[in-house]
């Protein structure tokens, strides 16, 4: 779970970001697809994720102001998705996702990413101890993924592009702001203190 300083906790500084919520819905859609679920249900989760990641307002703030009905005003967010988002924000967990994950779920999830097969997915999970696409993307940027046998520069680049493509954003040569920078790219003490204070520090997905 993301941790924020108590003094900064407010509806304007989300404990759960829109991107994390969107990535959760994408993981659900991927797992549903692998289990042969209804295509319309799969599409609903993916379209909901696209809407959420493009929304300029934190869903946490929308929920605080307008409740479930406020979330349902967003394109493609029906009552079921709105209820799921509410659980993610308030309970920091989603029973549906936990049921879908079951045994070996990280390996299955990683296998949906470009250039990662089942054996390599298992190796990544076992060696790095990561479970989510957010954590996989962070590892692709901070150097951990490069330490896994079989993960060369070309394959790591494909992983970055594949995950970024799911959220309709470009795989920039610098990591997304919600991901930790490599240690050699951390801001130095001479950096602008205001920028340092405003830079979010991401510590992985909620579960």
PDB file of C-alpha atoms in Angstrom:
ATOM      1  CA  UNK A   1       0.000   0.000   0.000  1.00  0.00           C
ATOM      2  CA  UNK A   2       1.189   3.522  -0.696  1.00  0.00           C
ATOM      3  CA  UNK A   3       2.234   5.469   2.343  1.00  0.00           C
ATOM      4  CA  UNK A   4       1.947   9.225   2.507  1.00  0.00           C
ATOM      5  CA  UNK A   5       2.886  11.694   5.221  1.00  0.00           C
ATOM      6  CA  UNK A   6      -0.043  12.406   7.518  1.00  0.00           C
ATOM      7  CA  UNK A   7       0.301  16.146   6.894  1.00  0.00           C
ATOM      8  CA  UNK A   8      -0.167  15.665   3.151  1.00  0.00           C
ATOM      9  CA  UNK A   9      -3.123  13.288   3.343  1.00  0.00           C
ATOM     10  CA  UNK A  10      -6.182  14.896   1.768  1.00  0.00           C
ATOM     11  CA  UNK A  11      -8.706  14.383  -1.026  1.00  0.00           C
ATOM     12  CA  UNK A  12      -6.312  16.260  -3.325  1.00  0.00           C
ATOM     13  CA  UNK A  13      -3.365  13.993  -2.557  1.00  0.00           C
ATOM     14  CA  UNK A  14      -4.726  10.480  -3.189  1.00  0.00           C
ATOM     15  CA  UNK A  15      -3.570   7.539  -1.137  1.00  0.00           C
ATOM     16  CA  UNK A  16      -4.672   5.436  -4.112  1.00  0.00           C
ATOM     17  CA  UNK A  17      -3.819   6.967  -7.493  1.00  0.00           C
ATOM     18  CA  UNK A  18      -5.902   6.722 -10.649  1.00  0.00           C
ATOM     19  CA  UNK A  19      -3.131   4.749 -12.348  1.00  0.00           C
ATOM     20  CA  UNK A  20      -3.088   2.155  -9.570  1.00  0.00           C
ATOM     21  CA  UNK A  21      -6.857   1.750  -9.829  1.00  0.00           C
ATOM     22  CA  UNK A  22      -6.603   1.423 -13.612  1.00  0.00           C
ATOM     23  CA  UNK A  23      -3.821  -1.154 -13.361  1.00  0.00           C
ATOM     24  CA  UNK A  24      -5.946  -3.167 -10.964  1.00  0.00           C
ATOM     25  CA  UNK A  25      -8.797  -3.246 -13.489  1.00  0.00           C
ATOM     26  CA  UNK A  26      -6.392  -4.226 -16.274  1.00  0.00           C
ATOM     27  CA  UNK A  27      -5.055  -7.087 -14.162  1.00  0.00           C
ATOM     28  CA  UNK A  28      -8.628  -8.263 -13.603  1.00  0.00           C
ATOM     29  CA  UNK A  29      -9.364  -8.112 -17.337  1.00  0.00           C
ATOM     30  CA  UNK A  30      -6.183 -10.061 -18.148  1.00  0.00           C
ATOM     31  CA  UNK A  31      -7.005 -12.782 -15.640  1.00  0.00           C
ATOM     32  CA  UNK A  32     -10.612 -12.982 -16.833  1.00  0.00           C
ATOM     33  CA  UNK A  33      -9.406 -13.338 -20.416  1.00  0.00           C
ATOM     34  CA  UNK A  34      -7.009 -16.140 -19.524  1.00  0.00           C
ATOM     35  CA  UNK A  35      -9.851 -17.932 -17.761  1.00  0.00           C
ATOM     36  CA  UNK A  36     -12.180 -17.643 -20.767  1.00  0.00           C
ATOM     37  CA  UNK A  37     -14.634 -15.171 -19.252  1.00  0.00           C
ATOM     38  CA  UNK A  38     -17.316 -13.276 -21.158  1.00  0.00           C
ATOM     39  CA  UNK A  39     -15.620 -10.922 -23.690  1.00  0.00           C
ATOM     40  CA  UNK A  40     -18.047  -8.107 -22.843  1.00  0.00           C
ATOM     41  CA  UNK A  41     -17.077  -8.314 -19.192  1.00  0.00           C
ATOM     42  CA  UNK A  42     -13.386  -8.249 -20.093  1.00  0.00           C
ATOM     43  CA  UNK A  43     -13.914  -5.237 -22.357  1.00  0.00           C
ATOM     44  CA  UNK A  44     -15.832  -3.394 -19.628  1.00  0.00           C
ATOM     45  CA  UNK A  45     -12.873  -3.611 -17.238  1.00  0.00           C
ATOM     46  CA  UNK A  46     -10.410  -2.492 -19.913  1.00  0.00           C
ATOM     47  CA  UNK A  47     -12.550   0.434 -21.035  1.00  0.00           C
ATOM     48  CA  UNK A  48     -13.031   1.422 -17.417  1.00  0.00           C
ATOM     49  CA  UNK A  49      -9.260   1.366 -16.913  1.00  0.00           C
ATOM     50  CA  UNK A  50      -8.750   3.595 -19.973  1.00  0.00           C
ATOM     51  CA  UNK A  51     -11.270   6.114 -18.654  1.00  0.00           C
ATOM     52  CA  UNK A  52      -9.713   6.157 -15.197  1.00  0.00           C
ATOM     53  CA  UNK A  53      -6.112   6.572 -16.311  1.00  0.00           C
ATOM     54  CA  UNK A  54      -7.113   9.525 -18.512  1.00  0.00           C
ATOM     55  CA  UNK A  55      -9.246  11.202 -15.828  1.00  0.00           C
ATOM     56  CA  UNK A  56      -7.536  14.435 -14.653  1.00  0.00           C
ATOM     57  CA  UNK A  57      -9.248  14.343 -11.249  1.00  0.00           C
ATOM     58  CA  UNK A  58      -8.270  11.759  -8.594  1.00  0.00           C
ATOM     59  CA  UNK A  59     -11.084   9.233  -8.266  1.00  0.00           C
ATOM     60  CA  UNK A  60     -10.572   9.378  -4.523  1.00  0.00           C
ATOM     61  CA  UNK A  61     -11.639  13.052  -4.631  1.00  0.00           C
ATOM     62  CA  UNK A  62     -14.608  12.266  -6.904  1.00  0.00           C
ATOM     63  CA  UNK A  63     -15.753   9.531  -4.526  1.00  0.00           C
ATOM     64  CA  UNK A  64     -15.372  11.823  -1.507  1.00  0.00           C
ATOM     65  CA  UNK A  65     -17.496  14.535  -3.145  1.00  0.00           C
ATOM     66  CA  UNK A  66     -20.133  12.567  -5.022  1.00  0.00           C
ATOM     67  CA  UNK A  67     -19.970   8.985  -3.804  1.00  0.00           C
ATOM     68  CA  UNK A  68     -20.777   6.080  -6.138  1.00  0.00           C
ATOM     69  CA  UNK A  69     -22.969   8.320  -8.298  1.00  0.00           C
ATOM     70  CA  UNK A  70     -20.049  10.663  -8.838  1.00  0.00           C
ATOM     71  CA  UNK A  71     -17.932   7.791 -10.161  1.00  0.00           C
ATOM     72  CA  UNK A  72     -20.760   6.639 -12.432  1.00  0.00           C
ATOM     73  CA  UNK A  73     -20.720  10.002 -14.212  1.00  0.00           C
ATOM     74  CA  UNK A  74     -17.427   8.954 -15.820  1.00  0.00           C
ATOM     75  CA  UNK A  75     -17.684   7.389 -19.280  1.00  0.00           C
ATOM     76  CA  UNK A  76     -17.882   3.607 -19.151  1.00  0.00           C
ATOM     77  CA  UNK A  77     -18.098   3.391 -15.346  1.00  0.00           C
ATOM     78  CA  UNK A  78     -21.292   1.552 -14.393  1.00  0.00           C
ATOM     79  CA  UNK A  79     -22.527   0.556 -10.968  1.00  0.00           C
ATOM     80  CA  UNK A  80     -20.378  -2.599 -10.779  1.00  0.00           C
ATOM     81  CA  UNK A  81     -17.136  -0.856 -11.723  1.00  0.00           C
ATOM     82  CA  UNK A  82     -17.962   2.082  -9.454  1.00  0.00           C
ATOM     83  CA  UNK A  83     -18.480  -0.307  -6.546  1.00  0.00           C
ATOM     84  CA  UNK A  84     -15.173  -2.028  -7.338  1.00  0.00           C
ATOM     85  CA  UNK A  85     -13.355   1.320  -7.385  1.00  0.00           C
ATOM     86  CA  UNK A  86     -14.912   2.223  -4.049  1.00  0.00           C
ATOM     87  CA  UNK A  87     -13.614  -1.016  -2.521  1.00  0.00           C
ATOM     88  CA  UNK A  88     -10.143  -0.413  -3.918  1.00  0.00           C
ATOM     89  CA  UNK A  89     -10.045   3.083  -2.420  1.00  0.00           C
ATOM     90  CA  UNK A  90     -11.636   2.323   0.940  1.00  0.00           C
ATOM     91  CA  UNK A  91     -10.685  -1.277   1.672  1.00  0.00           C
ATOM     92  CA  UNK A  92      -7.362  -1.371  -0.256  1.00  0.00           C
ATOM     93  CA  UNK A  93      -8.402  -4.793  -1.544  1.00  0.00           C
ATOM     94  CA  UNK A  94     -10.774  -6.332  -4.047  1.00  0.00           C
ATOM     95  CA  UNK A  95     -12.139  -9.834  -3.354  1.00  0.00           C
ATOM     96  CA  UNK A  96     -12.725 -10.484  -7.070  1.00  0.00           C
ATOM     97  CA  UNK A  97      -9.055  -9.903  -7.853  1.00  0.00           C
ATOM     98  CA  UNK A  98      -7.974 -12.124  -4.978  1.00  0.00           C
ATOM     99  CA  UNK A  99     -10.204 -14.944  -6.261  1.00  0.00           C
ATOM    100  CA  UNK A 100      -8.944 -14.558  -9.817  1.00  0.00           C
ATOM    101  CA  UNK A 101      -5.311 -14.540  -8.760  1.00  0.00           C
ATOM    102  CA  UNK A 102      -5.456 -17.861  -6.969  1.00  0.00           C
ATOM    103  CA  UNK A 103      -2.270 -19.917  -7.128  1.00  0.00           C
ATOM    104  CA  UNK A 104       0.492 -18.881  -9.508  1.00  0.00           C
ATOM    105  CA  UNK A 105      -1.336 -15.713 -10.553  1.00  0.00           C
ATOM    106  CA  UNK A 106       1.748 -13.429 -10.822  1.00  0.00           C
ATOM    107  CA  UNK A 107       3.336 -15.855 -13.259  1.00  0.00           C
ATOM    108  CA  UNK A 108       0.174 -15.939 -15.381  1.00  0.00           C
ATOM    109  CA  UNK A 109      -0.097 -12.163 -15.301  1.00  0.00           C
ATOM    110  CA  UNK A 110       3.544 -11.577 -16.271  1.00  0.00           C
ATOM    111  CA  UNK A 111       3.147 -14.039 -19.142  1.00  0.00           C
ATOM    112  CA  UNK A 112       0.694 -11.594 -20.757  1.00  0.00           C
ATOM    113  CA  UNK A 113       3.518  -9.030 -21.148  1.00  0.00           C
ATOM    114  CA  UNK A 114       5.476  -8.925 -24.399  1.00  0.00           C
ATOM    115  CA  UNK A 115       8.597 -11.142 -24.565  1.00  0.00           C
ATOM    116  CA  UNK A 116       7.900 -12.870 -21.232  1.00  0.00           C
ATOM    117  CA  UNK A 117       7.067 -16.569 -21.371  1.00  0.00           C
ATOM    118  CA  UNK A 118       5.826 -18.789 -18.502  1.00  0.00           C
ATOM    119  CA  UNK A 119       9.297 -19.904 -17.360  1.00  0.00           C
ATOM    120  CA  UNK A 120      10.704 -16.388 -17.408  1.00  0.00           C
ATOM    121  CA  UNK A 121       7.600 -15.085 -15.619  1.00  0.00           C
ATOM    122  CA  UNK A 122       8.126 -17.632 -12.845  1.00  0.00           C
ATOM    123  CA  UNK A 123      11.798 -16.674 -12.568  1.00  0.00           C
ATOM    124  CA  UNK A 124      10.912 -12.983 -12.256  1.00  0.00           C
ATOM    125  CA  UNK A 125       8.340 -13.635  -9.545  1.00  0.00           C
ATOM    126  CA  UNK A 126      10.587 -15.940  -7.552  1.00  0.00           C
ATOM    127  CA  UNK A 127      13.759 -13.836  -7.764  1.00  0.00           C
ATOM    128  CA  UNK A 128      12.239 -10.377  -7.307  1.00  0.00           C
ATOM    129  CA  UNK A 129       9.211 -11.266  -5.188  1.00  0.00           C
ATOM    130  CA  UNK A 130       6.905  -9.015  -7.223  1.00  0.00           C
ATOM    131  CA  UNK A 131       3.247  -9.706  -8.036  1.00  0.00           C
ATOM    132  CA  UNK A 132       1.785  -6.829 -10.064  1.00  0.00           C
ATOM    133  CA  UNK A 133       2.303  -5.016 -13.353  1.00  0.00           C
ATOM    134  CA  UNK A 134       3.123  -1.850 -11.419  1.00  0.00           C
ATOM    135  CA  UNK A 135       5.943  -3.647  -9.623  1.00  0.00           C
ATOM    136  CA  UNK A 136       7.120  -5.256 -12.863  1.00  0.00           C
ATOM    137  CA  UNK A 137       7.279  -1.872 -14.579  1.00  0.00           C
ATOM    138  CA  UNK A 138       9.176  -0.386 -11.638  1.00  0.00           C
ATOM    139  CA  UNK A 139      11.661  -3.274 -11.787  1.00  0.00           C
ATOM    140  CA  UNK A 140      12.124  -2.664 -15.526  1.00  0.00           C
ATOM    141  CA  UNK A 141      13.190   0.903 -14.770  1.00  0.00           C
ATOM    142  CA  UNK A 142      15.213   0.602 -11.573  1.00  0.00           C
ATOM    143  CA  UNK A 143      17.603  -2.130 -12.728  1.00  0.00           C
ATOM    144  CA  UNK A 144      16.219  -5.113 -10.807  1.00  0.00           C
ATOM    145  CA  UNK A 145      14.742  -6.778 -13.881  1.00  0.00           C
ATOM    146  CA  UNK A 146      18.116  -6.648 -15.629  1.00  0.00           C
ATOM    147  CA  UNK A 147      19.506  -8.935 -12.881  1.00  0.00           C
ATOM    148  CA  UNK A 148      17.093 -11.730 -13.796  1.00  0.00           C
ATOM    149  CA  UNK A 149      18.733 -14.235 -16.191  1.00  0.00           C
ATOM    150  CA  UNK A 150      17.207 -13.939 -19.638  1.00  0.00           C
ATOM    151  CA  UNK A 151      16.215 -10.296 -19.273  1.00  0.00           C
ATOM    152  CA  UNK A 152      18.429  -8.400 -21.712  1.00  0.00           C
ATOM    153  CA  UNK A 153      18.165  -4.759 -22.712  1.00  0.00           C
ATOM    154  CA  UNK A 154      15.916  -5.440 -25.717  1.00  0.00           C
ATOM    155  CA  UNK A 155      13.489  -7.557 -23.700  1.00  0.00           C
ATOM    156  CA  UNK A 156      13.346  -5.016 -20.871  1.00  0.00           C
ATOM    157  CA  UNK A 157      12.534  -2.291 -23.392  1.00  0.00           C
ATOM    158  CA  UNK A 158       9.717  -4.479 -24.752  1.00  0.00           C
ATOM    159  CA  UNK A 159       8.358  -4.928 -21.227  1.00  0.00           C
ATOM    160  CA  UNK A 160       8.321  -1.160 -20.641  1.00  0.00           C
ATOM    161  CA  UNK A 161       6.559  -0.541 -23.965  1.00  0.00           C
ATOM    162  CA  UNK A 162       4.058  -3.359 -23.435  1.00  0.00           C
ATOM    163  CA  UNK A 163       2.965  -2.174 -19.986  1.00  0.00           C
ATOM    164  CA  UNK A 164       2.899   1.493 -21.019  1.00  0.00           C
ATOM    165  CA  UNK A 165       0.770   0.566 -24.037  1.00  0.00           C
ATOM    166  CA  UNK A 166      -1.925  -0.893 -21.822  1.00  0.00           C
ATOM    167  CA  UNK A 167      -2.466   2.523 -20.301  1.00  0.00           C
ATOM    168  CA  UNK A 168      -2.248   4.536 -23.507  1.00  0.00           C
ATOM    169  CA  UNK A 169       0.931   6.348 -22.521  1.00  0.00           C
ATOM    170  CA  UNK A 170       4.334   6.355 -24.179  1.00  0.00           C
ATOM    171  CA  UNK A 171       7.271   4.403 -22.782  1.00  0.00           C
ATOM    172  CA  UNK A 172       9.419   7.503 -22.293  1.00  0.00           C
ATOM    173  CA  UNK A 173      13.185   7.209 -21.816  1.00  0.00           C
ATOM    174  CA  UNK A 174      12.531   8.241 -18.194  1.00  0.00           C
ATOM    175  CA  UNK A 175      10.232   6.272 -15.889  1.00  0.00           C
ATOM    176  CA  UNK A 176       6.679   7.470 -15.181  1.00  0.00           C
ATOM    177  CA  UNK A 177       6.501   9.827 -12.191  1.00  0.00           C
ATOM    178  CA  UNK A 178       4.647   7.220 -10.159  1.00  0.00           C
ATOM    179  CA  UNK A 179       7.571   4.815 -10.399  1.00  0.00           C
ATOM    180  CA  UNK A 180      10.810   4.948  -8.410  1.00  0.00           C
ATOM    181  CA  UNK A 181      13.827   6.332 -10.221  1.00  0.00           C
ATOM    182  CA  UNK A 182      16.970   4.204 -10.557  1.00  0.00           C
ATOM    183  CA  UNK A 183      19.346   4.888  -7.708  1.00  0.00           C
ATOM    184  CA  UNK A 184      21.789   6.702  -9.975  1.00  0.00           C
ATOM    185  CA  UNK A 185      18.994   9.034 -11.094  1.00  0.00           C
ATOM    186  CA  UNK A 186      17.750  10.083  -7.660  1.00  0.00           C
ATOM    187  CA  UNK A 187      17.657  13.872  -7.135  1.00  0.00           C
ATOM    188  CA  UNK A 188      20.742  15.307  -5.510  1.00  0.00           C
ATOM    189  CA  UNK A 189      20.689  17.516  -2.410  1.00  0.00           C
ATOM    190  CA  UNK A 190      21.203  20.532  -4.686  1.00  0.00           C
ATOM    191  CA  UNK A 191      17.905  19.884  -6.465  1.00  0.00           C
ATOM    192  CA  UNK A 192      15.015  22.317  -6.101  1.00  0.00           C
ATOM    193  CA  UNK A 193      13.521  21.529  -2.632  1.00  0.00           C
ATOM    194  CA  UNK A 194       9.989  22.318  -3.814  1.00  0.00           C
ATOM    195  CA  UNK A 195      10.295  19.759  -6.609  1.00  0.00           C
ATOM    196  CA  UNK A 196      11.644  17.218  -4.149  1.00  0.00           C
ATOM    197  CA  UNK A 197       8.695  17.792  -1.839  1.00  0.00           C
ATOM    198  CA  UNK A 198       6.183  17.461  -4.667  1.00  0.00           C
ATOM    199  CA  UNK A 199       7.651  14.310  -6.236  1.00  0.00           C
ATOM    200  CA  UNK A 200       5.448  11.300  -5.373  1.00  0.00           C
ATOM    201  CA  UNK A 201       7.192   8.184  -4.144  1.00  0.00           C
ATOM    202  CA  UNK A 202       5.561   5.018  -5.375  1.00  0.00           C
ATOM    203  CA  UNK A 203       5.925   1.888  -3.275  1.00  0.00           C
ATOM    204  CA  UNK A 204       4.076  -0.633  -5.440  1.00  0.00           C
ATOM    205  CA  UNK A 205       0.494  -1.705  -5.799  1.00  0.00           C
ATOM    206  CA  UNK A 206      -2.006  -2.090  -3.012  1.00  0.00           C
ATOM    207  CA  UNK A 207      -1.820  -5.850  -2.783  1.00  0.00           C
TER     208      UNK A 207
END
